PDB file of C-alpha atoms and ligand atoms in Angstrom:
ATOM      1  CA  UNK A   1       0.000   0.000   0.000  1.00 55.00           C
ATOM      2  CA  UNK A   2       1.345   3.661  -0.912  1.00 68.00           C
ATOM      3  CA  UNK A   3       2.331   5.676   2.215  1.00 78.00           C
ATOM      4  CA  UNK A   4       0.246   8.946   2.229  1.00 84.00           C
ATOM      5  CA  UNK A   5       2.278  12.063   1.383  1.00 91.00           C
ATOM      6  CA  UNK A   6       3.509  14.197   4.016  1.00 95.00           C
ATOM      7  CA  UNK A   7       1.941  17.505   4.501  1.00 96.00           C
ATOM      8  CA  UNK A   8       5.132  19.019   3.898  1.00 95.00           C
ATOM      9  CA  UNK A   9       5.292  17.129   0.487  1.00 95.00           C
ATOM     10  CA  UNK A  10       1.699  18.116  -0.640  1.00 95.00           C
ATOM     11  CA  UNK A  11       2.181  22.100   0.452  1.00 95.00           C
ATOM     12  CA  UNK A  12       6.124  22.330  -1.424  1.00 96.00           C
ATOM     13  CA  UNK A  13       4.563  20.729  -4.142  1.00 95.00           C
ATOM     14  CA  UNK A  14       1.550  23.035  -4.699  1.00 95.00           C
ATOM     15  CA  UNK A  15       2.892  26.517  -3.301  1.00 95.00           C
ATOM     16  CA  UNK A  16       2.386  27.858  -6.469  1.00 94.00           C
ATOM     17  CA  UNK A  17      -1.259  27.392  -6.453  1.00 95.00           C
ATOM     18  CA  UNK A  18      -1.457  29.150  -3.094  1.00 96.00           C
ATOM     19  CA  UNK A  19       0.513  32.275  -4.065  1.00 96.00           C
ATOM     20  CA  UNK A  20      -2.569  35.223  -4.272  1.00 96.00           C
ATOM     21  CA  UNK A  21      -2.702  38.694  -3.965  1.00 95.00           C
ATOM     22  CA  UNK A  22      -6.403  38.918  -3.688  1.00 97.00           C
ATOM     23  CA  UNK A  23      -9.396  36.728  -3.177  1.00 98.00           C
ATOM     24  CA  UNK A  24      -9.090  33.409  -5.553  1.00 97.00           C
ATOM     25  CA  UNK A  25      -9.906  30.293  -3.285  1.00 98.00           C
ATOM     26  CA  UNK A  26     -13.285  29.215  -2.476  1.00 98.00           C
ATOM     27  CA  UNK A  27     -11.932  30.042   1.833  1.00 98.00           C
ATOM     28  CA  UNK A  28     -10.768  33.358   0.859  1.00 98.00           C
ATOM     29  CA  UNK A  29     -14.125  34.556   0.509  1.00 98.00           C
ATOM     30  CA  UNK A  30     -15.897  32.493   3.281  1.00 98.00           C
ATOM     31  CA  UNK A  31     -13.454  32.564   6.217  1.00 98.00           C
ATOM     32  CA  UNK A  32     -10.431  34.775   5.582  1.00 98.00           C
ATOM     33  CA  UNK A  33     -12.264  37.887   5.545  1.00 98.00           C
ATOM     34  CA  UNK A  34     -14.221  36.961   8.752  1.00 98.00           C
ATOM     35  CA  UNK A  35     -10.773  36.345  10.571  1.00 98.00           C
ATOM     36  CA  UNK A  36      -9.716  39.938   9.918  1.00 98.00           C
ATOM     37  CA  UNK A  37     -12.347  41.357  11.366  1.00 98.00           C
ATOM     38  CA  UNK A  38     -12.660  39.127  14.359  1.00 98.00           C
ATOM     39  CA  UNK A  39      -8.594  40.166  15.124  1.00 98.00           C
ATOM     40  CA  UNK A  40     -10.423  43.944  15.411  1.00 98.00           C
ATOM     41  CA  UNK A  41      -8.539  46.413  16.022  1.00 97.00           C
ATOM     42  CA  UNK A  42      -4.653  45.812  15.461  1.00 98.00           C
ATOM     43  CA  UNK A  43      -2.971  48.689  14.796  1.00 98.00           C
ATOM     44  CA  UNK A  44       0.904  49.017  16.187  1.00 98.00           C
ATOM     45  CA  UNK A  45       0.275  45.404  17.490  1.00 98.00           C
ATOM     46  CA  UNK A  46       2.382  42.546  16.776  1.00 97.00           C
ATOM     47  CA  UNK A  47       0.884  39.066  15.569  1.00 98.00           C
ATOM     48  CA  UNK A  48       1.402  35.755  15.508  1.00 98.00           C
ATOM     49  CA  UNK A  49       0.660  33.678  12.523  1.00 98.00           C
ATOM     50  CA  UNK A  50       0.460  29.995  12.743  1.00 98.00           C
ATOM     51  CA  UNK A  51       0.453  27.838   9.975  1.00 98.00           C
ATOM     52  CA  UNK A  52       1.195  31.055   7.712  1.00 98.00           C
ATOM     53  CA  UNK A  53       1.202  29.191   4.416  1.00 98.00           C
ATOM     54  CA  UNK A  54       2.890  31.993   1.485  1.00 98.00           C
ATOM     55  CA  UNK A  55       1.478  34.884   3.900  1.00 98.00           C
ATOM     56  CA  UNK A  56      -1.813  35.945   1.953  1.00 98.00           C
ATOM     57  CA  UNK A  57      -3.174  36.481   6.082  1.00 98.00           C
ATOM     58  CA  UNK A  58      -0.066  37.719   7.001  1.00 98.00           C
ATOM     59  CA  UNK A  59       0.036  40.432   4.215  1.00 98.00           C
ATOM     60  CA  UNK A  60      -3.901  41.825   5.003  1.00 98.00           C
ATOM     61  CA  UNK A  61      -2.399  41.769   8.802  1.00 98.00           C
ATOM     62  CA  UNK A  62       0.118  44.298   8.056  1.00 98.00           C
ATOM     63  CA  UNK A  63      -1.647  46.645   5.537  1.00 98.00           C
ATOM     64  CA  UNK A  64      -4.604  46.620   8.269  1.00 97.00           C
ATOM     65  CA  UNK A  65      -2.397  48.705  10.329  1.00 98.00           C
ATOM     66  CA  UNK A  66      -0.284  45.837  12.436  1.00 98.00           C
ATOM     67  CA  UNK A  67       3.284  46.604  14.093  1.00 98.00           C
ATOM     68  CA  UNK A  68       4.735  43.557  12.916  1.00 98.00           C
ATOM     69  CA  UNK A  69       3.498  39.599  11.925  1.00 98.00           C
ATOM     70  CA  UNK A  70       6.028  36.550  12.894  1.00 97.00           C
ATOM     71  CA  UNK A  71       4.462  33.906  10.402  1.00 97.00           C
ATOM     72  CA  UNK A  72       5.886  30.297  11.068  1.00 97.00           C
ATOM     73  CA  UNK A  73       4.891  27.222   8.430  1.00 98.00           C
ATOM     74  CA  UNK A  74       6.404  23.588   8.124  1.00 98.00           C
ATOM     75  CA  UNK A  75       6.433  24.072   4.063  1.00 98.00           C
ATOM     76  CA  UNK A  76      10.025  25.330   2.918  1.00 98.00           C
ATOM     77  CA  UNK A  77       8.462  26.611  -0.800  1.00 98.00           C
ATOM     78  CA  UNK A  78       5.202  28.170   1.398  1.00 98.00           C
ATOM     79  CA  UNK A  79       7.797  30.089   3.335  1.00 98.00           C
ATOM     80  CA  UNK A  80      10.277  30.842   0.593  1.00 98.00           C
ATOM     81  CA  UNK A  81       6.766  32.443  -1.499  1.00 98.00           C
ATOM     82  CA  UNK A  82       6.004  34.245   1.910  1.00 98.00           C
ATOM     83  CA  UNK A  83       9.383  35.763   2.021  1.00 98.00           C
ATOM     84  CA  UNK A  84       9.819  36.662  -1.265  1.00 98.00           C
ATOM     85  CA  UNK A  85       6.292  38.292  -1.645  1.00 98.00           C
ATOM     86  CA  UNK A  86       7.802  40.557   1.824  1.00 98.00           C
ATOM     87  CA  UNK A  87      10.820  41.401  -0.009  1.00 98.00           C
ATOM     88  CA  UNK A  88       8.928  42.445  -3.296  1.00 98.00           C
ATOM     89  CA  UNK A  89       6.331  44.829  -1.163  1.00 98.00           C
ATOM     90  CA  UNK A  90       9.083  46.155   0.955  1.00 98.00           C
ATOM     91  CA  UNK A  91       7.363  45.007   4.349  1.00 98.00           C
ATOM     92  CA  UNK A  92      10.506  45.140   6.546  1.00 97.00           C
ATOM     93  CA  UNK A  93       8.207  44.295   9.483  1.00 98.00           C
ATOM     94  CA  UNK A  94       7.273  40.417   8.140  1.00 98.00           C
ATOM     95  CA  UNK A  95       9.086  37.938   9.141  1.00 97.00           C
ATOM     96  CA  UNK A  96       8.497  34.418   8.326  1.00 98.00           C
ATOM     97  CA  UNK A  97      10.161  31.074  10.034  1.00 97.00           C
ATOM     98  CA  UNK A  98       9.957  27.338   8.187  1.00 97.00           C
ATOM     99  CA  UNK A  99       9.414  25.078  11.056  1.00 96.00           C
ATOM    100  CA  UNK A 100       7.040  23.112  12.528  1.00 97.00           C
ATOM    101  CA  UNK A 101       4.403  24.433  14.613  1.00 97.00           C
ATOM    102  CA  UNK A 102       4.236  21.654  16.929  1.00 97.00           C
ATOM    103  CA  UNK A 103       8.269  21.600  18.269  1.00 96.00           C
ATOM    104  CA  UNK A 104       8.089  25.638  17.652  1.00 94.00           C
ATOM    105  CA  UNK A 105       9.760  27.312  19.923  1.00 90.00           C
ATOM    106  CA  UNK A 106      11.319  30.660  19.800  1.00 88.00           C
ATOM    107  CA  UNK A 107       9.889  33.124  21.476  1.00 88.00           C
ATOM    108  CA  UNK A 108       9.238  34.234  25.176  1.00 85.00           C
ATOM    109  CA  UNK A 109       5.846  34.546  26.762  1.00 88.00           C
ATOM    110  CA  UNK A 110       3.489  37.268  26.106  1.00 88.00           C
ATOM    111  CA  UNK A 111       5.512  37.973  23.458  1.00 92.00           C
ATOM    112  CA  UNK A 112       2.213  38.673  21.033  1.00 97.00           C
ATOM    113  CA  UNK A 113      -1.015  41.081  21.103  1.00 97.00           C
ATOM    114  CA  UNK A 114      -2.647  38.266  19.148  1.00 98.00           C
ATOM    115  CA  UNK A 115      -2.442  35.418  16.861  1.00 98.00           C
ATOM    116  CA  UNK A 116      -4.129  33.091  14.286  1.00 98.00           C
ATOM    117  CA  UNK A 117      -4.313  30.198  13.085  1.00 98.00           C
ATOM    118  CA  UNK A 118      -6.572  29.845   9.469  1.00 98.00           C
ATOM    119  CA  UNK A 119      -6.520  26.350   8.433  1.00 98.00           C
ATOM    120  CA  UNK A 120      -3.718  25.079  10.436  1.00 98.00           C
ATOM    121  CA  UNK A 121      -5.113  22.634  13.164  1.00 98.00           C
ATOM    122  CA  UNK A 122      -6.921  20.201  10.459  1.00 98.00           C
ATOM    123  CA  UNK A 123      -3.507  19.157   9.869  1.00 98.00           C
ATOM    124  CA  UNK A 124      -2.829  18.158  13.282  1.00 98.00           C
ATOM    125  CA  UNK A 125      -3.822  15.771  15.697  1.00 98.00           C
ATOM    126  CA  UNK A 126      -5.566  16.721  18.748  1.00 98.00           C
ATOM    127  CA  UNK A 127      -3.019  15.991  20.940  1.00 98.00           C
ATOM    128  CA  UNK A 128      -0.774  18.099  18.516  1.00 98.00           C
ATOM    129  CA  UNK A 129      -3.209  20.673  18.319  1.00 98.00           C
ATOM    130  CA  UNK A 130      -3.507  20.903  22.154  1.00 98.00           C
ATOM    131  CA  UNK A 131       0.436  21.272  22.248  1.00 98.00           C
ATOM    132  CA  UNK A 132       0.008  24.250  19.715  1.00 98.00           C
ATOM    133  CA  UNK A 133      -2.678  25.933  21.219  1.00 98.00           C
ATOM    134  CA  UNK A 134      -0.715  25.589  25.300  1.00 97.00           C
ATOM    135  CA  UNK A 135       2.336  27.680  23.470  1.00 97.00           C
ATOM    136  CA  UNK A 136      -0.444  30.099  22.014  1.00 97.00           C
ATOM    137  CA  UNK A 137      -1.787  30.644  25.441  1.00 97.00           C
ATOM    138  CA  UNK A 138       2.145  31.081  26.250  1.00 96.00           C
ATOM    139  CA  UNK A 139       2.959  33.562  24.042  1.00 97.00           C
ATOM    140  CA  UNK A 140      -0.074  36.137  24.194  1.00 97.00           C
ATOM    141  CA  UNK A 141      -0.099  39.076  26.322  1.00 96.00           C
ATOM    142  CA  UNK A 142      -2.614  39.193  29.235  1.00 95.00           C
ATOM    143  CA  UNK A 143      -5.090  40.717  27.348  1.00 93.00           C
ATOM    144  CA  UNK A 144      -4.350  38.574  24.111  1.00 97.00           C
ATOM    145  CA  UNK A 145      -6.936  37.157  21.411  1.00 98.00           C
ATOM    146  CA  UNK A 146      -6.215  34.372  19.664  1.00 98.00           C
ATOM    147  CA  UNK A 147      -8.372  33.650  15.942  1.00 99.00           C
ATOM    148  CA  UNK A 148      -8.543  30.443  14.340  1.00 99.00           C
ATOM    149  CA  UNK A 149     -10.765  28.823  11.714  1.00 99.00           C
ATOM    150  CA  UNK A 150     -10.806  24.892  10.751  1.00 98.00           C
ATOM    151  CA  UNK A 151     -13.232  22.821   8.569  1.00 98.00           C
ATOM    152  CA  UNK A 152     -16.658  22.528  10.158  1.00 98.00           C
ATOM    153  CA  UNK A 153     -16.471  18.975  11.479  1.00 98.00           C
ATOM    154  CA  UNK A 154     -19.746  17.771  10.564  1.00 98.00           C
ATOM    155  CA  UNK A 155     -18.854  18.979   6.652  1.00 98.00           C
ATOM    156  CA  UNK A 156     -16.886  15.707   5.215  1.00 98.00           C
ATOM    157  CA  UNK A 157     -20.182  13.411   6.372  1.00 98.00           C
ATOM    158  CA  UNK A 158     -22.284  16.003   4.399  1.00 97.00           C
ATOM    159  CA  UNK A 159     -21.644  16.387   1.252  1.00 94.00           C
ATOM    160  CA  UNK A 160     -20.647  14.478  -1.923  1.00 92.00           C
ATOM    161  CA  UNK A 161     -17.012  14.357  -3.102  1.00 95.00           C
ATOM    162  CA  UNK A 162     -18.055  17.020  -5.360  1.00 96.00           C
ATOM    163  CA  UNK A 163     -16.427  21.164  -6.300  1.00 97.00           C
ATOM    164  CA  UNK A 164     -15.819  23.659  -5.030  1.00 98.00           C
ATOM    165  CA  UNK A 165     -14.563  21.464  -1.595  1.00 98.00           C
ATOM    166  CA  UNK A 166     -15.574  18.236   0.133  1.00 98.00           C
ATOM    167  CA  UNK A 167     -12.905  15.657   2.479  1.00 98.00           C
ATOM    168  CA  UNK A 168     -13.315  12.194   2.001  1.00 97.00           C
ATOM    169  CA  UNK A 169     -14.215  10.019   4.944  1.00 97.00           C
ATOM    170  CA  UNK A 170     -14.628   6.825   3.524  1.00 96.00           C
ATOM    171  CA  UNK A 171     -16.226   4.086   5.857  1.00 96.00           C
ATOM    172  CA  UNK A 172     -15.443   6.271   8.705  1.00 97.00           C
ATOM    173  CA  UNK A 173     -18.364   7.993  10.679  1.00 97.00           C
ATOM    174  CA  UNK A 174     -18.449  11.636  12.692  1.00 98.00           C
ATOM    175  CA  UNK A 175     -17.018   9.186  16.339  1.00 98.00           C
ATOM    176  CA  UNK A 176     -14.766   6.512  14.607  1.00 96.00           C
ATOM    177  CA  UNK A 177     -13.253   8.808  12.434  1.00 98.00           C
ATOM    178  CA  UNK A 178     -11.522  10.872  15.237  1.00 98.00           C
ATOM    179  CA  UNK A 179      -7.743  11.960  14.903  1.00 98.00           C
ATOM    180  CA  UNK A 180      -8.265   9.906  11.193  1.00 98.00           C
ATOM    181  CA  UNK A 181      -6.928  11.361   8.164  1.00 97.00           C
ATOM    182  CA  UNK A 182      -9.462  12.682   5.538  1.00 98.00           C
ATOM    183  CA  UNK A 183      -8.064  14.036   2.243  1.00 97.00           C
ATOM    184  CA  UNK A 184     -10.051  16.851   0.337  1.00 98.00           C
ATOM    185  CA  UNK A 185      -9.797  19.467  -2.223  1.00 98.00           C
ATOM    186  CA  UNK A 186     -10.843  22.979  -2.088  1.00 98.00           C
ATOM    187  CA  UNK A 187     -11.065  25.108  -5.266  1.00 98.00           C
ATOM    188  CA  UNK A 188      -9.862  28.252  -6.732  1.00 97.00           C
ATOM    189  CA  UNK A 189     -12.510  30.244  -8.588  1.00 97.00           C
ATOM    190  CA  UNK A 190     -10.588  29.813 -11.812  1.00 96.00           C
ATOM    191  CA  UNK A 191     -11.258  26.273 -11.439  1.00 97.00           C
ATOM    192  CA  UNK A 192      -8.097  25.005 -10.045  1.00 96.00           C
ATOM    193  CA  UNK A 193      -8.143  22.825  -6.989  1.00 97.00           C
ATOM    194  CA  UNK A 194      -5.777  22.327  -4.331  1.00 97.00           C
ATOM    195  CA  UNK A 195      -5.231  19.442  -2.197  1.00 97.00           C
ATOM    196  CA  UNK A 196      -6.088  19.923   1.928  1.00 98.00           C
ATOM    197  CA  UNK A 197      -6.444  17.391   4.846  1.00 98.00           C
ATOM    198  CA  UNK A 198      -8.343  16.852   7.595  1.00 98.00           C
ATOM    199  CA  UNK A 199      -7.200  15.166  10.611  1.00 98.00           C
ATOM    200  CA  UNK A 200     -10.951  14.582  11.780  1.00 98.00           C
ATOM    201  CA  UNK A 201     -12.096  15.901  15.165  1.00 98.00           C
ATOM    202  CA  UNK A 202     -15.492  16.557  16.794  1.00 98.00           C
ATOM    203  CA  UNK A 203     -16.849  19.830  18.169  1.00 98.00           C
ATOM    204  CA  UNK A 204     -15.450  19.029  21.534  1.00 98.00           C
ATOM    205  CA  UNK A 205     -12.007  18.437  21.053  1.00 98.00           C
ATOM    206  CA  UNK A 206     -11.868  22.455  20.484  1.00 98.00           C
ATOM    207  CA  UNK A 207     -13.279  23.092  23.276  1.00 98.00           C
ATOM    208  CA  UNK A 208     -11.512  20.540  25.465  1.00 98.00           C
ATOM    209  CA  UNK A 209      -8.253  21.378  23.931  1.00 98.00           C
ATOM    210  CA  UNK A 210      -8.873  25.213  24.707  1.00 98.00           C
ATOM    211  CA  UNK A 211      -9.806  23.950  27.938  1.00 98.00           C
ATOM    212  CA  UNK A 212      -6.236  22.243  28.461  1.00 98.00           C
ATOM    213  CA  UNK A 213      -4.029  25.004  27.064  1.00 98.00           C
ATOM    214  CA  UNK A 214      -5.362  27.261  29.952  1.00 97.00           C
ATOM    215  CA  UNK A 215      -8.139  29.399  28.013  1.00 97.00           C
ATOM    216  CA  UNK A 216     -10.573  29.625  30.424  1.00 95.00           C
ATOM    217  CA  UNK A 217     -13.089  31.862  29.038  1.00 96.00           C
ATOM    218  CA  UNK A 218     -16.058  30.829  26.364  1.00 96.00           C
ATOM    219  CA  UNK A 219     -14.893  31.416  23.032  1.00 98.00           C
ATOM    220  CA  UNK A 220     -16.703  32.814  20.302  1.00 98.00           C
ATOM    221  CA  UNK A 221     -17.828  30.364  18.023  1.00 98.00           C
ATOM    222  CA  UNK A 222     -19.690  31.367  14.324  1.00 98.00           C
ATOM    223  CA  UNK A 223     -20.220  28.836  12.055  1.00 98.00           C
ATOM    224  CA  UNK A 224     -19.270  29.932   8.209  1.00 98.00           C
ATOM    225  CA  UNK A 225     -20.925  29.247   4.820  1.00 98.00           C
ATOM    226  CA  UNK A 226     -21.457  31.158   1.488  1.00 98.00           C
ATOM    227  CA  UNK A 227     -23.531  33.867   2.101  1.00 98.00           C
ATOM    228  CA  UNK A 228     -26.347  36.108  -0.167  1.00 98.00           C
ATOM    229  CA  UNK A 229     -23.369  37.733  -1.768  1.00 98.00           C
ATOM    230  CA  UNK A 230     -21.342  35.138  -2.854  1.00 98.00           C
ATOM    231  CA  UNK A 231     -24.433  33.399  -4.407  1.00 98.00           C
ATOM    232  CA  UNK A 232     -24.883  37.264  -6.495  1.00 98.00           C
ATOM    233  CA  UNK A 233     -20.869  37.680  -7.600  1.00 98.00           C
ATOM    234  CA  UNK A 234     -20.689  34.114  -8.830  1.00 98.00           C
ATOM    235  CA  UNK A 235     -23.914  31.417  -8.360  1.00 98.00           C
ATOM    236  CA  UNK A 236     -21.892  28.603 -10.202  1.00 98.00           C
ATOM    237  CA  UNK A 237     -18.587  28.666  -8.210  1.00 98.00           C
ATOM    238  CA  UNK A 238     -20.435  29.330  -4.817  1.00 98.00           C
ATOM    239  CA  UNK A 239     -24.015  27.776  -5.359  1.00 98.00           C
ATOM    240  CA  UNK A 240     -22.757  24.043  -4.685  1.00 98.00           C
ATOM    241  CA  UNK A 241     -21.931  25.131  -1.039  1.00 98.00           C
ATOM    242  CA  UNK A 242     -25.263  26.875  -0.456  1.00 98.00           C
ATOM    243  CA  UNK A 243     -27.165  26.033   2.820  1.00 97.00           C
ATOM    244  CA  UNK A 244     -23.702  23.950   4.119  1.00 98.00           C
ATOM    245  CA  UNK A 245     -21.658  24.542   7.493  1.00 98.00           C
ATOM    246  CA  UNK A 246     -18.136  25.246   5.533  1.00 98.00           C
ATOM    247  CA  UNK A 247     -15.900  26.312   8.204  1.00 98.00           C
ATOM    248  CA  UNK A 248     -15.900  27.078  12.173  1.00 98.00           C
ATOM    249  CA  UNK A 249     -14.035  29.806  12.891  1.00 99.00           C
ATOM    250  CA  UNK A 250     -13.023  30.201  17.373  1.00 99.00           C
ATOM    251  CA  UNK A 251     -12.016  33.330  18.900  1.00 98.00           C
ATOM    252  CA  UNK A 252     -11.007  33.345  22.515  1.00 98.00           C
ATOM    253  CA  UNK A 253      -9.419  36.024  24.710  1.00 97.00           C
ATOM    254  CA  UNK A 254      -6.954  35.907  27.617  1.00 97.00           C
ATOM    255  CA  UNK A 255      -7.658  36.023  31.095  1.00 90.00           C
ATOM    256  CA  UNK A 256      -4.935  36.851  33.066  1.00 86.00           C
TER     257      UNK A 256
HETATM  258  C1  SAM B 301      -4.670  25.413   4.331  1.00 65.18           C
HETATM  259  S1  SAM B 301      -3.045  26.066   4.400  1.00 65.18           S
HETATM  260  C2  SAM B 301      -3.392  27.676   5.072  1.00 65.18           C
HETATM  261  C3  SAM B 301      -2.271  28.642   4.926  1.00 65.18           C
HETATM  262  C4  SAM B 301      -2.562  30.036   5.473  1.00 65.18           C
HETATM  263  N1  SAM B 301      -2.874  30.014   6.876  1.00 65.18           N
HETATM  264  C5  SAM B 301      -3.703  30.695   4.706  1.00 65.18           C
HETATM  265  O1  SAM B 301      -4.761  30.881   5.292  1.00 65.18           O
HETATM  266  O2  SAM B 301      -3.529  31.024   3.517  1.00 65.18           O
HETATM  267  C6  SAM B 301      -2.387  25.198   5.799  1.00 65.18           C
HETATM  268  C7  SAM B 301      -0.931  25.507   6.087  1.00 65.18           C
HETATM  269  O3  SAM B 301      -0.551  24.834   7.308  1.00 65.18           O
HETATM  270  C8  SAM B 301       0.791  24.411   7.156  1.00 65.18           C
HETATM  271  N2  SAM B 301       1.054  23.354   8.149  1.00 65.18           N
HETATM  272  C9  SAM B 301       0.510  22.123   8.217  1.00 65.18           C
HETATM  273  N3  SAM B 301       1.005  21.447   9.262  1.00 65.18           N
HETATM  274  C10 SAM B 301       1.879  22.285   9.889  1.00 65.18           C
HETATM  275  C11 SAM B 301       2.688  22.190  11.046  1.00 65.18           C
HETATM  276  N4  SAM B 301       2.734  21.066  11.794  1.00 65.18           N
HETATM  277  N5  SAM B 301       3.453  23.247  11.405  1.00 65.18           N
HETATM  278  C12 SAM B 301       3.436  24.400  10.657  1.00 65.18           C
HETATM  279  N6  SAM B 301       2.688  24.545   9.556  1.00 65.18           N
HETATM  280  C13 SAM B 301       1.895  23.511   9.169  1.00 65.18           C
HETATM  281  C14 SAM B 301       0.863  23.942   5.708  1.00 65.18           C
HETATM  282  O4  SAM B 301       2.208  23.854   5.242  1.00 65.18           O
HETATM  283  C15 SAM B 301       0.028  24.997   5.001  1.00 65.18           C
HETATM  284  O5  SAM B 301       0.812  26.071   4.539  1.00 65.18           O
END
């Protein structure tokens, strides 16, 4: 039997198809926006980006007004795309780390006003993702926030393995699939798709993991899908999706 492809593998291998300067996969429209404006106000702060990918987040960080964003990713050609794309816009104050968010560790605590993560912990287990979120915690100032989205759990069981984006669980259910690999694809509006994971956990496990790392207020949840809007600037990309949980997206606040 073939031995699934690292994540590293899949993300050096596809870069390319993740390099954007504006809104081209099916998640920028649904979710990235709706992280920006949960971060709020960030001007003259400095962030923490998780998972970073070639800094398309990072980038809408800094021209929102941020001090400075430390992205970290475990995809060498990701990071490489991030850097370059700093060094082409002359933003001196991004700086961008290949390395794996799970061993990270670099900085000291309450080192950050706030982080994200978009997309990162579906690639991680949820004892991995508990590790991450515990430095997190770490690294945020007292009155930190820290943003992240992931696939909505209950998607892969819901829909077909059909565009714009689906994960395939096979014969596993919403319980016996948990910390499982499920591999999906999400598209780009000019019909290109892109190969994603998920590392399948229930509702809980966020919340229990939170729990762990030492967040010990309620978090925000919102539950994303296409909206009215999407359905008017392009019914044939977004229609598919309509009237489907796409994405959860948790923000939670320090309590010190
Ligand atoms: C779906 S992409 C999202 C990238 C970026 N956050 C964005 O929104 O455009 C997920 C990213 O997580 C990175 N990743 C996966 N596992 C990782 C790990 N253990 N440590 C650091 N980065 C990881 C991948 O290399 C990939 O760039």
């Amino acid at each position: 039997m073939n031995q699934p492809l690292s994540t590293e593998t899949i993300y050096n291998a596809q870069a390319g198809n993740w390099l954007r300067s504006e809104k081209v996969l099916l998640s920028d429209f649904t979710a990235r926006p709706r992280v920006l404006e949960e971060l709020g106000d960030i001007a003259g702060q400095d962030i923490l980006d998780f998972g970073c990918g070639e800094g398309y987040v990072s980038r809408m960080i800094l021209e929102n007004g941020a001090r400075s964003i430390f992205g970290i990713d475990s995809s060498a050609e990701m990071i490489g795309q991030a850097q370059a794309m700093a060094a082409e816009l002359e933003l001196s104050t991004a700086s961008y780390t290949a390395a794996n968010a799970v061993t990270f560790d670099q900085f000291p605590q309450k080192s950050f006003d706030k982080a994200i993560a978009v997309f990162l912990f579906n690639y991680l287990t949820i004892e991995e993702m508990t590790q991450v979120m515990t430095k997190v915690r770490s690294l945020l100032a007292s009155t930190g926030t820290f943003v992240f989205t992931v696939p909505h759990p209950c998607l892969p069981f819901m829909r077909e393995e059909t565009p714009p984006f689906y994960f395939e669980h096979g014969e596993k259910s919403y319980f016996d699939g948990i910390n499982q690999t499920f591999e999906g694809k999400i598209w780009r509006r000019d019909g290109i798709p892109v190969s994603v994971r998920c590392v399948h956990k229930t509702f809980s496990h966020y919340f229990e993991a939170l729990k762990a790392a030492g967040f010990n207020l309620l978090p925000q949840v919102n539950e994303l899908a296409v909206t009215d809007e999407h359905l008017a600037l392009d019914p044939e990309f977004f229609g598919p999706m309509k009237g489907y949980p796409l994405h959860v997206l948790f923000k939670v606040q320090v309590n010190d």
